[in-house]
Short mmCIF file of C-alpha atoms and ligand atoms in Angstrom, two decimals:
data_model
loop_
_atom_site.label_atom_id
_atom_site.label_comp_id
_atom_site.label_asym_id
_atom_site.label_seq_id
_atom_site.Cartn_x
_atom_site.Cartn_y
_atom_site.Cartn_z
CA MET A 1 0.00 0.00 0.00
CA ARG A 2 1.29 3.48 -0.78
CA HIS A 3 0.85 6.53 1.45
CA MET A 4 -0.09 10.13 0.65
CA VAL A 5 -0.40 10.14 -3.11
CA SER A 6 -1.23 13.37 -4.94
CA PRO A 7 -4.80 13.75 -6.27
CA GLU A 8 -3.53 13.34 -9.85
CA GLU A 9 -1.68 10.12 -8.98
CA ALA A 10 -4.71 8.85 -7.10
CA SER A 11 -6.99 9.57 -10.03
CA ASP A 12 -4.62 7.71 -12.40
CA LEU A 13 -4.37 4.75 -10.01
CA VAL A 14 -8.17 4.52 -9.93
CA LEU A 15 -8.63 4.75 -13.69
CA GLU A 16 -6.00 2.02 -14.28
CA GLN A 17 -8.19 -0.42 -12.37
CA ILE A 18 -11.53 0.42 -13.92
CA PRO A 19 -13.02 -2.06 -16.40
CA PHE A 20 -15.38 -1.15 -19.25
CA LEU A 21 -18.82 -2.56 -18.69
CA PRO A 22 -20.35 -4.69 -21.45
CA ALA A 23 -22.80 -3.17 -23.92
CA GLN A 24 -26.51 -3.88 -23.90
CA THR A 25 -29.37 -3.17 -26.28
CA VAL A 26 -32.25 -0.99 -25.15
CA ALA A 27 -35.40 0.28 -26.84
CA HIS A 28 -35.03 3.78 -28.25
CA CYS A 29 -37.42 5.15 -25.61
CA ASP A 30 -34.99 4.08 -22.85
CA ALA A 31 -31.82 5.45 -24.45
CA LEU A 32 -31.82 9.01 -23.06
CA ASN A 33 -28.82 9.75 -20.80
CA ARG A 34 -27.17 6.46 -21.71
CA THR A 35 -23.85 6.21 -23.57
CA LEU A 36 -23.67 4.93 -27.15
CA ALA A 37 -21.73 1.68 -27.35
CA ARG A 38 -21.20 1.60 -31.11
CA ASP A 39 -20.85 3.96 -34.05
CA ILE A 40 -24.12 4.78 -35.79
CA GLU A 41 -24.00 4.72 -39.59
CA SER A 42 -26.91 6.13 -41.53
CA THR A 43 -28.50 3.62 -43.91
CA PHE A 44 -30.43 6.33 -45.78
CA ASP A 45 -30.38 10.04 -46.57
CA VAL A 46 -31.88 12.50 -44.07
CA PRO A 47 -34.01 14.15 -45.31
CA PRO A 48 -34.90 11.33 -47.70
CA TRP A 49 -35.94 13.71 -50.52
CA ASP A 50 -35.64 17.39 -51.49
CA ASN A 51 -38.28 19.31 -49.53
CA SER A 52 -39.44 22.80 -48.86
CA ALA A 53 -37.93 24.81 -45.99
CA MET A 54 -40.92 27.21 -46.01
CA ASP A 55 -44.61 27.48 -46.52
CA GLY A 56 -44.73 29.14 -49.94
CA TYR A 57 -44.81 28.58 -53.69
CA GLY A 58 -42.60 26.26 -55.69
CA VAL A 59 -41.54 27.91 -58.95
CA LEU A 60 -39.08 27.74 -61.80
CA SER A 61 -36.69 30.52 -60.84
CA ARG A 62 -36.29 31.70 -64.42
CA ASP A 63 -40.05 32.40 -64.62
CA LEU A 64 -39.47 35.19 -62.07
CA ALA A 65 -36.30 36.63 -63.64
CA GLU A 66 -38.11 39.89 -64.49
CA ALA A 67 -40.29 40.13 -61.37
CA SER A 68 -40.20 43.40 -59.41
CA LEU A 69 -42.53 45.65 -57.42
CA THR A 70 -43.33 47.64 -60.56
CA THR A 71 -43.53 44.61 -62.88
CA PRO A 72 -45.09 41.83 -60.78
CA ILE A 73 -45.44 38.40 -62.37
CA THR A 74 -48.58 36.34 -61.81
CA LEU A 75 -48.54 32.53 -62.07
CA PRO A 76 -51.48 30.12 -61.75
CA VAL A 77 -51.36 27.53 -58.94
CA ALA A 78 -51.20 24.10 -60.62
CA GLN A 79 -51.19 21.98 -57.48
CA THR A 80 -50.95 22.01 -53.67
CA VAL A 81 -48.33 19.85 -51.91
CA ALA A 82 -48.69 19.07 -48.22
CA ALA A 83 -45.98 17.60 -45.96
CA GLY A 84 -46.30 13.84 -46.24
CA ALA A 85 -47.68 14.01 -49.79
CA LEU A 86 -46.54 11.47 -52.33
CA SER A 87 -44.50 12.49 -55.38
CA GLN A 88 -46.27 15.03 -57.53
CA SER A 89 -46.69 15.57 -61.22
CA GLU A 90 -44.31 17.97 -62.94
CA ILE A 91 -44.76 21.73 -62.65
CA ARG A 92 -44.68 23.23 -66.12
CA PRO A 93 -43.05 26.58 -66.91
CA GLY A 94 -45.43 29.47 -66.27
CA THR A 95 -47.19 27.75 -63.34
CA CYS A 96 -46.38 27.24 -59.65
CA ALA A 97 -47.16 24.84 -56.76
CA ARG A 98 -48.54 25.86 -53.39
CA ILE A 99 -46.16 24.02 -51.01
CA MET A 100 -45.94 23.51 -47.25
CA THR A 101 -42.85 23.24 -45.04
CA GLY A 102 -41.40 19.72 -45.29
CA ALA A 103 -43.40 18.80 -48.39
CA PRO A 104 -41.52 17.11 -51.27
CA ILE A 105 -40.41 19.40 -54.08
CA PRO A 106 -42.37 18.50 -57.25
CA PRO A 107 -40.37 17.83 -60.42
CA GLY A 108 -39.68 21.02 -62.37
CA VAL A 109 -39.55 23.28 -59.31
CA ASP A 110 -36.11 24.73 -58.52
CA ALA A 111 -36.93 27.33 -55.84
CA VAL A 112 -39.53 28.17 -53.20
CA VAL A 113 -40.76 31.72 -52.55
CA MET A 114 -42.01 32.41 -49.01
CA ARG A 115 -45.72 32.86 -48.77
CA GLU A 116 -45.21 36.15 -46.89
CA GLU A 117 -43.49 37.67 -49.95
CA THR A 118 -46.42 37.01 -52.28
CA SER A 119 -50.12 37.67 -52.59
CA GLU A 120 -52.57 35.08 -53.78
CA SER A 121 -56.05 35.53 -55.17
CA SER A 122 -58.36 33.15 -57.04
CA ASP A 123 -55.72 30.47 -57.52
CA SER A 124 -53.04 32.66 -58.96
CA VAL A 125 -50.09 34.21 -57.15
CA GLN A 126 -48.39 37.54 -57.65
CA PHE A 127 -44.58 37.62 -57.28
CA THR A 128 -42.73 40.92 -56.90
CA THR A 129 -39.15 39.64 -56.43
CA THR A 130 -36.75 37.36 -58.24
CA VAL A 131 -35.60 34.13 -56.59
CA ALA A 132 -32.30 32.27 -56.85
CA ALA A 133 -32.31 28.63 -57.93
CA GLY A 134 -32.19 26.39 -54.85
CA GLN A 135 -33.71 29.02 -52.54
CA ASN A 136 -35.63 27.50 -49.60
CA ILE A 137 -35.06 23.93 -50.78
CA ARG A 138 -33.63 21.46 -48.25
CA ARG A 139 -31.68 18.95 -50.31
CA ARG A 140 -31.93 15.22 -49.86
CA GLY A 141 -29.16 14.07 -47.48
CA SER A 142 -28.28 17.63 -46.44
CA ASP A 143 -28.67 16.78 -42.72
CA ILE A 144 -27.04 13.34 -42.90
CA ALA A 145 -26.01 11.52 -46.06
CA ARG A 146 -26.38 7.77 -46.38
CA GLY A 147 -23.18 6.04 -45.15
CA GLU A 148 -22.22 8.94 -42.89
CA VAL A 149 -21.42 8.21 -39.21
CA PRO A 150 -23.06 11.10 -37.36
CA LEU A 151 -22.66 9.56 -33.88
CA ARG A 152 -19.71 7.64 -32.50
CA ALA A 153 -19.42 5.18 -29.62
CA GLY A 154 -18.78 6.87 -26.28
CA ARG A 155 -21.23 9.73 -26.89
CA LEU A 156 -23.72 10.65 -24.20
CA ILE A 157 -27.24 10.46 -25.60
CA ARG A 158 -28.70 13.89 -24.83
CA ALA A 159 -31.96 15.18 -26.27
CA ALA A 160 -30.31 16.04 -29.62
CA GLU A 161 -28.70 12.60 -29.99
CA TRP A 162 -31.94 10.93 -28.87
CA GLY A 163 -33.85 12.78 -31.56
CA LEU A 164 -31.17 12.08 -34.19
CA LEU A 165 -31.32 8.36 -33.41
CA ALA A 166 -35.06 8.55 -33.99
CA SER A 167 -34.63 10.33 -37.33
CA LEU A 168 -32.24 7.54 -38.32
CA GLY A 169 -34.87 4.94 -37.46
CA GLN A 170 -32.80 3.36 -34.67
CA ALA A 171 -35.57 1.63 -32.70
CA GLN A 172 -33.00 -0.40 -30.75
CA VAL A 173 -29.86 1.27 -29.46
CA GLU A 174 -26.68 -0.38 -28.24
CA VAL A 175 -25.57 1.44 -25.09
CA ALA A 176 -23.03 0.88 -22.34
CA ALA A 177 -24.42 -0.84 -19.26
CA GLN A 178 -25.23 1.53 -16.40
CA PRO A 179 -22.79 1.05 -13.53
CA ARG A 180 -24.66 -0.45 -10.57
CA VAL A 181 -23.60 1.49 -7.51
CA ALA A 182 -24.05 0.28 -3.94
CA ILE A 183 -23.61 2.68 -1.03
CA ILE A 184 -22.79 1.87 2.59
CA THR A 185 -22.78 4.62 5.19
CA THR A 186 -21.03 4.01 8.49
CA GLY A 187 -21.46 5.81 11.80
CA ALA A 188 -23.35 4.98 15.00
CA GLU A 189 -24.51 8.61 15.25
CA LEU A 190 -26.48 8.54 11.98
CA VAL A 191 -30.23 8.15 11.58
CA ASP A 192 -32.53 8.18 8.59
CA VAL A 193 -34.09 11.36 7.23
CA GLY A 194 -37.48 10.36 8.68
CA SER A 195 -36.26 9.90 12.27
CA THR A 196 -36.55 12.47 15.04
CA LEU A 197 -33.08 13.27 16.34
CA GLN A 198 -32.17 12.03 19.81
CA ASP A 199 -29.18 13.40 21.72
CA GLY A 200 -25.96 12.80 19.81
CA GLN A 201 -27.65 11.87 16.56
CA ILE A 202 -27.50 13.51 13.14
CA HIS A 203 -29.30 12.72 9.92
CA ASP A 204 -27.46 10.73 7.31
CA SER A 205 -26.93 13.06 4.35
CA ASN A 206 -24.10 11.26 2.55
CA SER A 207 -26.39 8.48 1.28
CA TRP A 208 -28.30 11.09 -0.65
CA THR A 209 -25.43 13.18 -1.94
CA LEU A 210 -23.63 10.03 -3.11
CA ALA A 211 -26.77 8.59 -4.69
CA GLY A 212 -27.56 11.89 -6.40
CA LEU A 213 -24.04 12.34 -7.71
CA SER A 214 -23.86 8.76 -8.95
CA GLN A 215 -27.18 8.99 -10.77
CA SER A 216 -26.09 12.23 -12.39
CA SER A 217 -23.21 10.29 -13.95
CA GLY A 218 -25.36 7.64 -15.53
CA ALA A 219 -25.12 5.07 -12.73
CA SER A 220 -28.04 3.27 -11.15
CA VAL A 221 -28.04 3.05 -7.38
CA VAL A 222 -28.95 -0.53 -6.50
CA ALA A 223 -28.58 -0.42 -2.70
CA ILE A 224 -28.15 2.01 0.15
CA ARG A 225 -27.22 0.41 3.48
CA HIS A 226 -26.45 1.93 6.80
CA VAL A 227 -24.21 0.21 9.34
CA GLY A 228 -22.85 1.41 12.68
CA ASP A 229 -19.17 1.39 13.53
CA ASP A 230 -18.79 -2.35 13.98
CA PRO A 231 -16.21 -3.84 11.58
CA GLN A 232 -18.09 -7.12 11.31
CA GLU A 233 -21.32 -5.40 10.38
CA PHE A 234 -19.47 -3.40 7.73
CA GLU A 235 -17.76 -6.49 6.35
CA CYS A 236 -21.09 -8.36 6.12
CA ALA A 237 -22.64 -5.50 4.16
CA VAL A 238 -19.68 -5.37 1.77
CA GLN A 239 -19.77 -9.14 1.15
CA GLU A 240 -23.51 -9.05 0.57
CA LEU A 241 -23.37 -6.14 -1.88
CA LEU A 242 -20.22 -7.00 -3.88
CA PRO A 243 -21.93 -9.55 -6.16
CA GLN A 244 -24.75 -7.09 -6.93
CA CYS A 245 -22.76 -4.03 -7.90
CA ASP A 246 -20.11 -2.68 -10.29
CA ALA A 247 -18.91 -0.02 -7.83
CA LEU A 248 -19.12 0.06 -4.04
CA LEU A 249 -18.97 3.35 -2.15
CA SER A 250 -18.71 3.65 1.61
CA SER A 251 -18.75 6.81 3.64
CA GLY A 252 -17.06 7.52 6.96
CA GLY A 253 -15.01 5.27 9.21
CA VAL A 254 -11.87 5.47 7.07
CA SER A 255 -9.79 7.83 9.17
CA MET A 256 -7.69 7.52 12.34
CA GLY A 257 -10.55 7.35 14.87
CA ASP A 258 -10.97 4.52 17.37
CA PHE A 259 -14.18 3.35 15.70
CA ASP A 260 -13.33 3.46 12.03
CA PRO A 261 -14.32 0.09 10.54
CA VAL A 262 -13.56 0.74 6.86
CA ARG A 263 -9.89 1.42 7.54
CA ASP A 264 -9.45 -2.05 9.07
CA VAL A 265 -11.80 -4.15 6.98
CA LEU A 266 -10.95 -3.19 3.39
CA PRO A 267 -7.26 -4.17 3.55
CA ARG A 268 -8.31 -7.64 4.75
CA ILE A 269 -10.84 -8.39 2.03
CA ALA A 270 -9.63 -6.42 -1.00
CA GLN A 271 -6.47 -5.09 -2.63
CA VAL A 272 -5.86 -1.55 -1.43
CA HIS A 273 -4.21 0.85 -3.90
CA PHE A 274 -4.02 3.96 -1.73
CA TRP A 275 -5.40 5.30 1.50
CA LYS A 276 -4.32 8.88 2.01
CA ILE A 277 -4.24 11.68 -0.50
CA ALA A 278 -2.39 15.00 -0.16
CA MET A 279 -5.55 17.05 -0.57
CA LYS A 280 -8.06 19.09 1.39
CA PRO A 281 -10.82 18.28 2.02
CA GLY A 282 -10.89 14.51 1.63
CA LYS A 283 -7.50 13.35 2.82
CA PRO A 284 -8.58 9.87 3.95
CA VAL A 285 -9.82 8.03 0.87
CA MET A 286 -9.16 4.32 0.60
CA PHE A 287 -9.36 2.80 -2.84
CA ALA A 288 -9.42 -0.96 -3.24
CA THR A 289 -10.39 -3.55 -5.81
CA HIS A 290 -12.09 -6.84 -5.13
CA HIS A 291 -11.46 -9.63 -7.62
CA SER A 292 -13.60 -12.72 -7.93
CA THR A 293 -14.77 -14.98 -10.76
CA GLY A 294 -13.24 -12.80 -13.46
CA ARG A 295 -14.86 -9.63 -12.16
CA THR A 296 -13.14 -6.60 -10.66
CA VAL A 297 -15.27 -4.45 -8.38
CA PRO A 298 -13.74 -1.14 -7.29
CA ILE A 299 -14.42 -0.08 -3.70
CA TRP A 300 -14.02 3.47 -2.45
CA GLY A 301 -13.78 4.14 1.28
CA LEU A 302 -14.80 7.79 1.12
CA PRO A 303 -14.54 10.22 4.04
CA GLY A 304 -17.49 10.91 6.35
CA ASN A 305 -17.53 14.68 6.34
CA PRO A 306 -20.34 15.77 4.03
CA VAL A 307 -18.21 18.06 1.87
CA SER A 308 -15.18 15.75 1.83
CA VAL A 309 -17.29 12.89 0.53
CA MET A 310 -18.62 14.98 -2.35
CA VAL A 311 -15.22 16.39 -3.28
CA ALA A 312 -13.63 12.92 -3.16
CA TRP A 313 -16.47 11.53 -5.29
CA GLU A 314 -15.84 14.29 -7.87
CA GLN A 315 -12.12 13.55 -8.10
CA PHE A 316 -12.03 9.76 -7.91
CA VAL A 317 -15.45 8.19 -8.43
CA ARG A 318 -17.03 10.22 -11.20
CA PRO A 319 -14.22 9.64 -13.73
CA ALA A 320 -14.41 5.93 -12.96
CA LEU A 321 -18.18 5.71 -13.45
CA LEU A 322 -17.78 7.48 -16.79
CA LYS A 323 -14.91 5.23 -17.84
CA MET A 324 -17.03 2.16 -17.06
CA GLN A 325 -19.50 3.51 -19.61
CA ASN A 326 -16.70 4.00 -22.12
CA ARG A 327 -17.17 7.76 -22.17
CA ARG A 328 -14.31 9.60 -23.82
CA ALA A 329 -14.10 12.70 -21.63
CA VAL A 330 -14.05 11.66 -17.96
CA LYS A 331 -12.72 14.87 -16.39
CA ARG A 332 -14.59 18.10 -15.77
CA LEU A 333 -13.90 21.06 -18.00
CA GLU A 334 -11.81 23.76 -16.37
CA VAL A 335 -11.87 27.52 -16.76
CA ARG A 336 -9.55 30.18 -15.38
CA ALA A 337 -11.41 32.43 -12.97
CA ILE A 338 -10.56 35.54 -10.96
CA ILE A 339 -11.34 35.09 -7.26
CA ASP A 340 -13.31 37.73 -5.41
CA GLY A 341 -11.63 37.40 -1.98
CA ALA A 342 -8.59 36.18 -0.05
CA HIS A 343 -8.09 32.56 0.89
CA ARG A 344 -5.45 30.76 2.98
CA SER A 345 -4.54 27.28 1.88
CA PRO A 346 -2.43 24.56 3.56
CA GLN A 347 1.15 23.92 2.44
CA GLY A 348 1.74 20.54 0.79
CA LYS A 349 -1.87 19.69 -0.07
CA VAL A 350 -3.95 20.45 -3.13
CA GLU A 351 -7.02 22.26 -1.89
CA PHE A 352 -10.39 22.12 -3.62
CA VAL A 353 -12.18 25.34 -2.71
CA ARG A 354 -15.93 25.62 -3.21
CA ALA A 355 -17.00 28.59 -5.31
CA LEU A 356 -19.70 29.91 -7.56
CA VAL A 357 -18.04 30.61 -10.91
CA VAL A 358 -19.99 32.87 -13.24
CA PRO A 359 -19.28 34.68 -16.51
CA ASP A 360 -18.20 38.26 -15.89
CA ALA A 361 -17.25 40.62 -18.70
CA GLN A 362 -15.24 42.76 -16.22
CA ALA A 363 -12.96 39.87 -15.17
CA ALA A 364 -9.67 39.47 -17.05
CA THR A 365 -10.45 35.84 -17.95
CA GLY A 366 -14.19 36.38 -18.42
CA TRP A 367 -15.02 34.42 -15.26
CA THR A 368 -15.38 35.45 -11.62
CA ALA A 369 -15.18 32.98 -8.71
CA ARG A 370 -17.18 33.88 -5.64
CA LEU A 371 -15.88 31.91 -2.68
CA ALA A 372 -18.68 29.94 -1.00
CA GLY A 373 -17.87 31.19 2.52
CA ASP A 374 -16.47 29.09 5.38
CA GLN A 375 -14.67 26.14 3.79
CA SER A 376 -14.95 23.70 6.71
CA SER A 377 -15.49 20.16 5.46
CA GLY A 378 -18.59 19.63 7.57
CA ARG A 379 -20.50 22.56 6.01
CA LEU A 380 -22.69 20.90 3.46
CA SER A 381 -24.63 24.13 2.93
CA SER A 382 -21.53 25.60 1.25
CA MET A 383 -21.96 23.05 -1.57
CA THR A 384 -25.36 24.53 -2.34
CA HIS A 385 -23.60 27.85 -3.08
CA ALA A 386 -21.03 26.29 -5.40
CA ASN A 387 -20.87 25.14 -9.01
CA ALA A 388 -17.11 24.72 -9.15
CA LEU A 389 -14.08 23.54 -7.23
CA LEU A 390 -11.12 25.88 -7.39
CA VAL A 391 -7.90 23.89 -7.54
CA VAL A 392 -5.27 25.48 -5.30
CA PRO A 393 -1.86 23.88 -6.00
CA ALA A 394 -0.08 22.11 -3.11
CA GLU A 395 2.59 24.80 -2.74
CA GLU A 396 0.21 27.77 -2.85
CA THR A 397 -0.59 29.07 0.65
CA LEU A 398 -2.29 32.40 0.07
CA LEU A 399 -4.67 33.61 -2.60
CA THR A 400 -5.71 37.24 -2.70
CA ALA A 401 -8.64 38.89 -4.42
CA GLY A 402 -7.90 39.27 -8.14
CA ASP A 403 -5.72 36.13 -8.36
CA GLN A 404 -6.31 33.75 -11.22
CA VAL A 405 -7.24 30.17 -10.32
CA VAL A 406 -8.20 27.00 -12.17
CA ALA A 407 -11.85 26.14 -11.62
CA GLN A 408 -13.21 22.64 -12.21
CA MET A 409 -16.75 23.26 -13.37
CA THR A 410 -19.06 20.79 -11.66
CA GLU A 411 -22.03 22.55 -13.26
CA TRP A 412 -22.39 25.42 -15.70
CA PRO A 413 -23.92 28.60 -14.29
CA GLU A 414 -27.38 29.59 -15.37
CA THR A 415 -26.84 33.27 -14.72
CA THR A 416 -24.27 35.96 -15.36
CA ILE A 417 -23.43 38.82 -12.98
P1 AMP B 501 -15.95 9.82 10.19
O1 AMP B 501 -15.05 9.89 9.02
O2 AMP B 501 -16.74 8.56 10.24
O3 AMP B 501 -15.21 10.09 11.45
O4 AMP B 501 -16.99 11.00 10.00
C1 AMP B 501 -16.55 12.34 9.95
C2 AMP B 501 -17.70 13.29 10.21
O5 AMP B 501 -18.67 13.15 9.21
C3 AMP B 501 -18.41 13.04 11.52
O6 AMP B 501 -18.74 14.29 12.08
C4 AMP B 501 -19.64 12.29 11.13
O7 AMP B 501 -20.69 12.45 12.02
C5 AMP B 501 -19.95 12.89 9.76
N1 AMP B 501 -20.63 11.90 8.92
C6 AMP B 501 -20.19 10.65 8.68
N2 AMP B 501 -21.05 10.02 7.87
C7 AMP B 501 -22.06 10.87 7.62
C8 AMP B 501 -23.25 10.77 6.83
N3 AMP B 501 -23.58 9.66 6.19
N4 AMP B 501 -24.07 11.85 6.79
C9 AMP B 501 -23.74 12.98 7.43
N5 AMP B 501 -22.63 13.13 8.17
C10 AMP B 501 -21.79 12.09 8.28
MG1 MG B 502 -17.75 7.66 11.68
#
């Protein structure tokens, strides 16, 4: 076992151990927020035929070559084409077709004039402008041509991808399996959200932050267990849950306290890769792997403090859950932000400072970081005022207002200042 690795080393050590999960096929309706497991090649053109981009009139552009406000040209309407109509008969020179958005372009037509630019009366239309050939026509295959690969494996299926898969007729979609996450919270002082607090008790919040974070990364939470501080109880829960999950997270009991079961149990039943990380908050994080019948299940002994557990999840669990799903980008995007106040940081540890990072035209980098107040690791409320973790390098001990810092964006802001 190694001691006091840096957060970067720890993150690499985790990712080295993480297996890809096998792919599975789901119905299109269940594919949102899953990760594509194979490249998607289009077997036909989208759109499948030339169609109108506007409600208007399909014409031969040269018929309108002389049209102007002073010399309007009037053409009779030879046919009306609705979206979904079958192929139409040819439009002869000197006539036009009334055509709706998305309707197929009839043979002979080479441009569409917007309805708003014309006036129609008794089945003939007056045109007062010229039109270029091709105007307002969406060409067959102009969105996606047959044989193109518009989506590659490893892509998150957001609304746009979900819709695109539908337009490509992909009724079944091959996606990465969702990591099954099991959570064990330790601590004799913890009670469930529904319990009235007795002396010495607090509500368990880590179950919910860990479950929420895990779900937001595409995982499904298959179990949440609470145990006290008894090593045997903890070990039983781990043994019970290991066969049912792809990732096991515990919270608390991993530090130097007298009643810290995780610290003692994990090294006995799994291979530990590191225990302490030179970071704040979240120094005690034990990472282990359990191997049985050809399966590797990673186990994280995360800290108990409500902020530490979230910060440690961000750095070491999230990238792993994404890697399991074969996602390409597993790290958060970073921006450079200008901090709005002073901050003291410990020597020798990377500190992750909670902040609200928002776009700000006045700031030199375009981003301002508002520190989220008291940074104690027990203050969960500070996380509700943050959308970023500022990364303060190990050797940096003092930041002053106006300094530039790297901000890991855990969410993008919805407002500017
Ligand atoms: P520990 O690492 O077990 O010593 O826990 C550190 C601190 O975090 C203690 O103050 C615990 O009461 C608190 N804590 C541990 N687990 C939880 C939890 N699931 N929910 C809220 N607070 C917790
Ligand atoms: Mg504890």
